[in-house]
Each structure stands twice: as structure tokens, then as C-alpha cells.
Amino acid sequence: MDEREWQTFVTVVEEGNITKAADKLFLSQPALSYRLRHLEEDLGSPLLLRTSEGITLTPQGEVFHAYCQRMLQEMESLKQTIGEMSGEIQGTLKIGSSINFADYQLPHLLGKFTKQYPHIHIQVKTGYSSQVNKMFNSGEVAVAISRGNYKEASNTIKLFEEPYCLVYKHPVTLEELADLPSIQYRTDGSIATIVDTWCKENLPNSHEAAMEMDSMVTCRHFVREGLGWSILPYLGLGSCKEEGIYVEPIYQKDGKPWVRSTFLSFNEVSEKLIAIKTFIDYVQQYYKDNSPVTLEF
């Protein structure tokens, strides 16, 4: 049993589906099924239960999955130790990132990082912040970059805060706003809660969204065309903030701005790996030197 079998089994569990795992591993489905049967025969126990909804682990499969994750991590640690002996920082860095951070920050950040550390192999998975944290908690990724109130990891660093902003085609009073259609981004429940709270505190009458979107980009396009106003976190404004669109931070009753935080999460084991430790240190220093927010609030 070697690294290939460990990675095969971990990938199947991560994908939860034989077909998807086969595609990711560049294998045919029969070839992957053969590998899995061979593993079960070697261990003398069933590892997976196949259902109409995908696959689930047997108790023996759960033990083997934990073993595979541990062996892959130890193999990565070995490779990095050998790399250090040659004077090069190298290894594999598995990152889980929120969709919006991946849209507006991650490409430039990784572009600069890989130029400085070209021997670190980077793998990225994106999703909503709740999904990213599930990836992290299951061991699918070594570090997680999530937004909102997600502090489940033993080690979490706040990278920056950004304001939530009212966005419209031109300056507008609250009285006028109440009579205009609103466009709400409701994919993330925490955003919906903040928007609903702000509307109740600031608009004279109860207000329901005229349009609901699952994409900040779509919200932005609708606002740009004058179809309504919206409240979006600063990163989600994209080019809106540079195109003469009215953008203003929103505030709580006590005068504090409504803000959204971005966090970097990792665990103690991952931090001991040189590639991951290097990335953690790099990202912290990067956001000390480069604020993504140019708006005063």
C-alpha cells in the first residue's frame, strides 16, 4: 500500500461519489472501482457503502480514511524535510477559499506568493464560507480563508475587516430609499441578517426585497443599470466603487460600522509543515502592508 492508494481513497471520500472521484483522478470508473475492491480485499473489510446518493464510510472505512490522511500528511512532511536539506522551501499547500475572496483577492495574492516560492505546489478549492470551513474541518484543505462569523478552528487569524455598503446609482436619502426597489444578495445568511436589521432600523416602513440574487456580481450589474439599490460587503462592489456609483458604509445604532471579517484558519499540525507555515506568515504580512479597503469608514 502506497501514496497512490491513500490519495485515491481520500479523494473518493472527499468527492462522495465514484464518478466525480474518477474524473478528478483521471481514471475510468471501472478502474477506480477495481482499486477500491483491491483495497477492501487487502484489508479484509468493506470500506464503503454505495447508495443512490453516493458513498458513505463503514466503521472500518472511517478508520482507514483517518489513516490515509495521516500517512499523506507524514509523506508531505517527509518531502518538505528533504526539501529543506536542499535549501529550498517546497511542498504542497491545499487552500480552501470563499468564493468572493477567490474572486477579488486570491489570484493576486497567490501570484505574488508563487513568484517568491516557486517550489510550493498549490491546490485551491472554493465555495461559500460554510462549505470552506467544512472542507477544513474534514481535513480536505490545510488552510481555510473564510468570511463572516466562522471561528471554528483552534487557530484563526483575522486578516482584515471591510464595511458593508449601501450602493445606488446616485446619492439618495433614507426616505427616498424606502420607495425604491431593493436588490438583496441572500446566498450567505449572515449578510441577509445584517441587511434585514439595517432596514428595520433605518427605513420608515417595513421593506421587502423586490429582487433576490445569489450572486454579488449580478447585484452589481442590476445596481449599475439603475434597477434598484443594494447592500454589499466592500469586496463585492468590484468596479462599482470606481464608476461613479454612490457607495456609502452603513452603520449600527451605536454608530459602529457594520463590517465583515475575513479569517485565515489552520491547525497546529499543518502549521508545522514548512510550506503551510511560510504561507501563513506571508499572508499575515501581506495584509499588514496591503489593505484591500480604500474607503474610509
Coordinates of C-alpha atoms in Angstrom, one line a residue:
M1 CA 0.0 0.0 0.0
D2 CA 1.5 3.4 -1.0
E3 CA 0.7 7.0 -1.5
R4 CA -1.3 6.4 -4.6
E5 CA -3.8 4.2 -2.7
W6 CA -4.0 6.7 0.2
Q7 CA -4.7 9.6 -2.2
T8 CA -7.3 7.5 -4.1
F9 CA -9.3 6.7 -1.0
V10 CA -9.1 10.2 0.4
T11 CA -10.3 11.6 -3.0
V12 CA -13.3 9.2 -3.1
V13 CA -14.3 10.3 0.4
E14 CA -13.9 14.0 -0.4
E15 CA -16.0 13.8 -3.5
G16 CA -18.6 11.4 -2.0
N17 CA -19.2 10.0 -5.5
I18 CA -17.3 7.4 -7.5
T19 CA -17.9 9.1 -10.9
K20 CA -16.7 12.5 -9.6
A21 CA -13.7 11.0 -7.9
A22 CA -12.8 9.0 -11.1
D23 CA -12.9 12.3 -13.1
K24 CA -10.7 14.0 -10.6
L25 CA -8.2 11.2 -10.5
F26 CA -8.2 10.9 -14.3
L27 CA -9.3 7.3 -14.1
S28 CA -12.2 5.4 -15.7
Q29 CA -15.0 4.5 -13.3
P30 CA -14.3 0.7 -13.7
A31 CA -10.6 1.3 -13.0
L32 CA -11.4 3.2 -9.8
S33 CA -13.9 0.6 -8.7
Y34 CA -11.2 -2.1 -9.2
R35 CA -8.8 -0.1 -7.0
L36 CA -11.3 0.2 -4.2
R37 CA -12.2 -3.5 -4.4
H38 CA -8.5 -4.3 -4.2
L39 CA -8.1 -2.2 -1.1
E40 CA -11.1 -3.9 0.6
E41 CA -9.6 -7.3 -0.3
D42 CA -6.2 -6.4 1.1
L43 CA -7.7 -5.1 4.4
G44 CA -10.3 -7.9 4.6
S45 CA -13.1 -5.5 5.4
P46 CA -15.7 -3.4 3.5
L47 CA -14.7 0.3 3.5
L48 CA -17.5 2.0 1.5
L49 CA -21.2 1.6 1.2
R50 CA -22.6 2.6 -2.2
T51 CA -26.0 4.2 -2.2
S52 CA -28.2 6.0 -4.8
E53 CA -26.9 9.3 -3.2
G54 CA -23.2 8.4 -3.3
I55 CA -21.0 6.7 -0.9
T56 CA -20.7 6.5 2.9
L57 CA -17.9 5.1 5.1
T58 CA -18.2 1.9 7.1
P59 CA -16.7 2.0 10.6
Q60 CA -13.6 0.3 9.1
G61 CA -13.6 2.9 6.3
E62 CA -13.6 5.7 8.8
V63 CA -10.5 4.2 10.5
F64 CA -8.8 3.7 7.1
H65 CA -9.7 7.2 6.0
A66 CA -8.1 8.7 9.1
Y67 CA -5.0 6.5 8.5
C68 CA -4.8 7.7 4.8
Q69 CA -5.0 11.3 5.8
R70 CA -2.3 10.8 8.5
M71 CA 0.0 9.0 6.1
L72 CA -0.4 11.6 3.4
Q73 CA 0.4 14.3 5.9
E74 CA 3.5 12.4 7.1
M75 CA 4.6 11.9 3.5
E76 CA 4.2 15.6 2.8
S77 CA 6.3 16.3 6.0
L78 CA 9.0 14.0 4.8
K79 CA 9.2 15.6 1.4
Q80 CA 9.4 19.1 3.0
T81 CA 12.1 17.9 5.3
I82 CA 14.2 16.6 2.4
G83 CA 13.5 19.8 0.5
E84 CA 14.8 21.9 3.4
M85 CA 18.0 19.9 3.3
S86 CA 18.5 21.2 -0.3
G87 CA 17.9 24.8 0.9
E88 CA 14.5 25.1 -1.0
I89 CA 11.1 25.7 0.6
Q90 CA 8.8 23.3 -1.1
G91 CA 5.8 21.1 -0.5
T92 CA 2.0 21.1 -1.2
L93 CA -0.3 23.8 0.0
K94 CA -4.1 22.9 0.0
I95 CA -6.2 26.1 0.3
G96 CA -9.9 26.4 0.8
S97 CA -11.2 29.9 -0.1
S98 CA -14.5 31.7 0.0
I99 CA -15.8 32.5 -3.5
N100 CA -15.7 36.2 -3.1
F101 CA -12.2 36.2 -1.6
A102 CA -11.1 34.0 -4.5
D103 CA -12.7 36.4 -7.0
Y104 CA -11.1 39.7 -5.7
Q105 CA -8.0 38.8 -3.6
L106 CA -6.7 35.3 -4.0
P107 CA -5.3 35.5 -7.6
H108 CA -3.1 38.5 -7.0
L109 CA -2.1 37.1 -3.6
L110 CA -1.1 33.7 -4.9
G111 CA 0.6 35.3 -8.0
K112 CA 3.0 37.2 -5.7
F113 CA 3.5 34.2 -3.4
T114 CA 4.4 31.7 -6.1
K115 CA 6.9 34.1 -7.6
Q116 CA 8.7 34.2 -4.3
Y117 CA 8.2 30.4 -3.5
P118 CA 8.1 28.7 -6.9
H119 CA 8.7 25.2 -5.5
I120 CA 5.5 25.2 -3.4
H121 CA 2.7 23.3 -5.2
I122 CA -0.7 25.0 -4.7
Q123 CA -4.1 23.4 -4.8
V124 CA -7.2 25.5 -4.4
K125 CA -10.9 24.7 -3.7
T126 CA -13.5 27.4 -3.5
G127 CA -17.0 27.6 -2.0
Y128 CA -19.2 29.6 0.3
S129 CA -17.6 30.2 3.7
S130 CA -19.7 27.5 5.4
Q131 CA -18.5 25.0 2.8
V132 CA -14.9 26.1 3.1
N133 CA -15.0 25.5 6.8
K134 CA -16.4 22.0 6.3
M135 CA -13.5 21.3 3.9
F136 CA -11.1 22.5 6.6
N137 CA -12.7 20.6 9.5
S138 CA -12.7 17.3 7.4
G139 CA -9.0 17.7 6.6
E140 CA -9.7 18.3 2.9
V141 CA -7.7 21.5 2.9
A142 CA -4.8 22.6 5.2
V143 CA -5.8 26.2 5.5
A144 CA -9.1 28.0 5.1
I145 CA -9.9 31.6 4.1
S146 CA -13.5 32.3 5.1
R147 CA -15.6 35.4 5.6
G148 CA -18.3 36.2 8.2
N149 CA -18.6 34.7 11.7
Y150 CA -16.8 31.4 11.2
K151 CA -14.4 30.8 14.0
E152 CA -14.4 27.0 14.4
A153 CA -10.7 26.4 14.1
S154 CA -8.3 26.2 17.0
N155 CA -6.1 28.7 15.2
T156 CA -7.8 31.6 13.4
I157 CA -6.3 34.9 12.3
K158 CA -8.3 37.9 11.3
L159 CA -6.8 39.2 8.1
F160 CA -8.9 42.4 7.6
E161 CA -12.3 44.0 8.0
E162 CA -14.4 45.6 5.3
P163 CA -17.6 47.7 5.6
Y164 CA -21.0 46.8 4.4
C165 CA -22.0 49.4 1.9
L166 CA -25.2 50.9 0.5
V167 CA -24.9 51.0 -3.2
Y168 CA -27.1 53.0 -5.7
K169 CA -26.7 54.9 -8.9
H170 CA -26.7 58.3 -7.2
P171 CA -26.9 59.8 -3.6
V172 CA -30.2 59.1 -2.0
T173 CA -32.0 59.9 1.3
L174 CA -33.4 57.2 3.5
E175 CA -36.9 58.5 2.8
E176 CA -36.3 58.1 -1.0
L177 CA -34.7 54.8 -0.5
A178 CA -37.8 53.3 1.1
D179 CA -39.8 53.9 -2.1
L180 CA -37.1 52.4 -4.4
P181 CA -36.8 48.7 -5.2
S182 CA -34.1 46.8 -3.4
I183 CA -31.9 44.0 -4.6
Q184 CA -30.7 41.6 -1.9
Y185 CA -27.8 39.1 -2.0
R186 CA -29.1 36.2 0.1
T187 CA -26.6 33.3 -0.5
D188 CA -24.9 34.0 2.8
G189 CA -27.3 34.0 5.7
S190 CA -25.2 36.4 7.7
I191 CA -25.5 39.1 5.0
A192 CA -29.2 38.7 4.9
T193 CA -29.4 39.2 8.7
I194 CA -27.4 42.4 8.6
V195 CA -29.4 43.8 5.7
D196 CA -32.7 43.0 7.4
T197 CA -31.5 44.6 10.7
W198 CA -30.3 47.7 8.9
C199 CA -33.6 48.1 7.0
K200 CA -35.7 47.8 10.2
E201 CA -33.5 50.4 12.0
N202 CA -33.3 52.9 9.2
L203 CA -36.3 52.7 6.8
P204 CA -39.6 54.3 7.9
N205 CA -41.7 51.3 6.7
S206 CA -41.3 47.6 6.6
H207 CA -39.3 46.7 3.5
E208 CA -39.1 43.6 1.4
A209 CA -36.7 43.0 -1.4
A210 CA -38.0 43.4 -4.9
M211 CA -35.3 41.2 -6.2
E212 CA -33.2 38.4 -4.6
M213 CA -29.9 37.3 -6.2
D214 CA -27.4 34.5 -5.4
S215 CA -24.5 36.4 -6.9
M216 CA -22.8 39.7 -5.8
V217 CA -21.8 40.2 -9.5
T218 CA -25.5 40.0 -10.6
C219 CA -26.5 42.5 -7.8
R220 CA -23.8 44.9 -9.0
H221 CA -24.9 44.7 -12.6
F222 CA -28.5 45.4 -11.6
V223 CA -27.5 48.4 -9.5
R224 CA -25.3 49.8 -12.3
E225 CA -28.3 49.8 -14.6
G226 CA -30.4 51.7 -12.0
L227 CA -32.8 48.8 -11.3
G228 CA -32.5 49.2 -7.6
W229 CA -30.2 49.6 -4.6
S230 CA -28.4 47.0 -2.6
I231 CA -26.2 46.5 0.4
L232 CA -23.0 44.6 -0.3
P233 CA -19.7 43.9 1.5
Y234 CA -16.9 46.2 0.2
L235 CA -15.1 43.4 -1.7
G236 CA -18.3 42.5 -3.5
L237 CA -18.6 46.0 -5.0
G238 CA -15.9 45.3 -7.6
S239 CA -15.7 48.1 -10.2
C240 CA -18.9 49.7 -8.9
K241 CA -16.8 51.7 -6.4
E242 CA -14.8 53.2 -9.2
E243 CA -17.5 54.0 -11.7
G244 CA -19.3 57.0 -10.2
I245 CA -21.8 54.8 -8.3
Y246 CA -23.0 56.0 -4.9
V247 CA -21.3 53.9 -2.2
E248 CA -21.6 54.6 1.5
P249 CA -20.8 52.5 4.5
I250 CA -23.8 51.5 6.7
Y251 CA -23.8 51.9 10.5
Q252 CA -25.4 50.3 13.5
K253 CA -27.5 52.2 16.0
D254 CA -24.5 52.9 18.2
G255 CA -22.6 54.4 15.4
K256 CA -20.3 51.5 14.7
P257 CA -20.0 50.4 11.1
W258 CA -21.4 47.1 10.0
V259 CA -18.3 45.1 9.0
R260 CA -17.5 41.7 7.5
S261 CA -14.3 40.0 8.6
T262 CA -12.0 37.7 6.6
F263 CA -10.2 34.9 8.5
L264 CA -7.3 32.6 7.9
S265 CA -7.7 29.2 9.7
F266 CA -5.2 26.5 10.2
N267 CA -4.5 23.7 12.7
E268 CA -1.4 23.0 14.9
V269 CA -0.3 20.0 12.8
S270 CA -0.5 22.0 9.5
E271 CA 1.4 24.9 10.9
K272 CA 4.4 22.6 11.5
L273 CA 4.8 22.0 7.7
I274 CA 7.2 24.5 6.2
A275 CA 5.1 25.3 3.1
I276 CA 2.0 26.0 5.1
K277 CA 3.9 28.0 7.8
T278 CA 5.5 30.0 5.0
F279 CA 2.1 30.8 3.5
I280 CA 0.6 31.7 6.9
D281 CA 3.4 34.1 7.6
Y282 CA 3.3 35.6 4.1
V283 CA -0.4 36.2 4.2
Q284 CA -0.3 37.9 7.6
Q285 CA 2.5 40.2 6.5
Y286 CA 0.8 40.9 3.1
Y287 CA -2.4 42.2 4.8
K288 CA -0.4 44.3 7.3
D289 CA 1.2 46.0 4.3
N290 CA -1.7 46.0 1.8
S291 CA -5.3 46.9 2.9
P292 CA -7.9 45.8 0.4
V293 CA -10.2 48.6 1.7
T294 CA -9.6 52.1 0.4
L295 CA -12.9 53.5 1.6
E296 CA -12.9 55.5 4.9
F297 CA -15.4 54.3 7.5

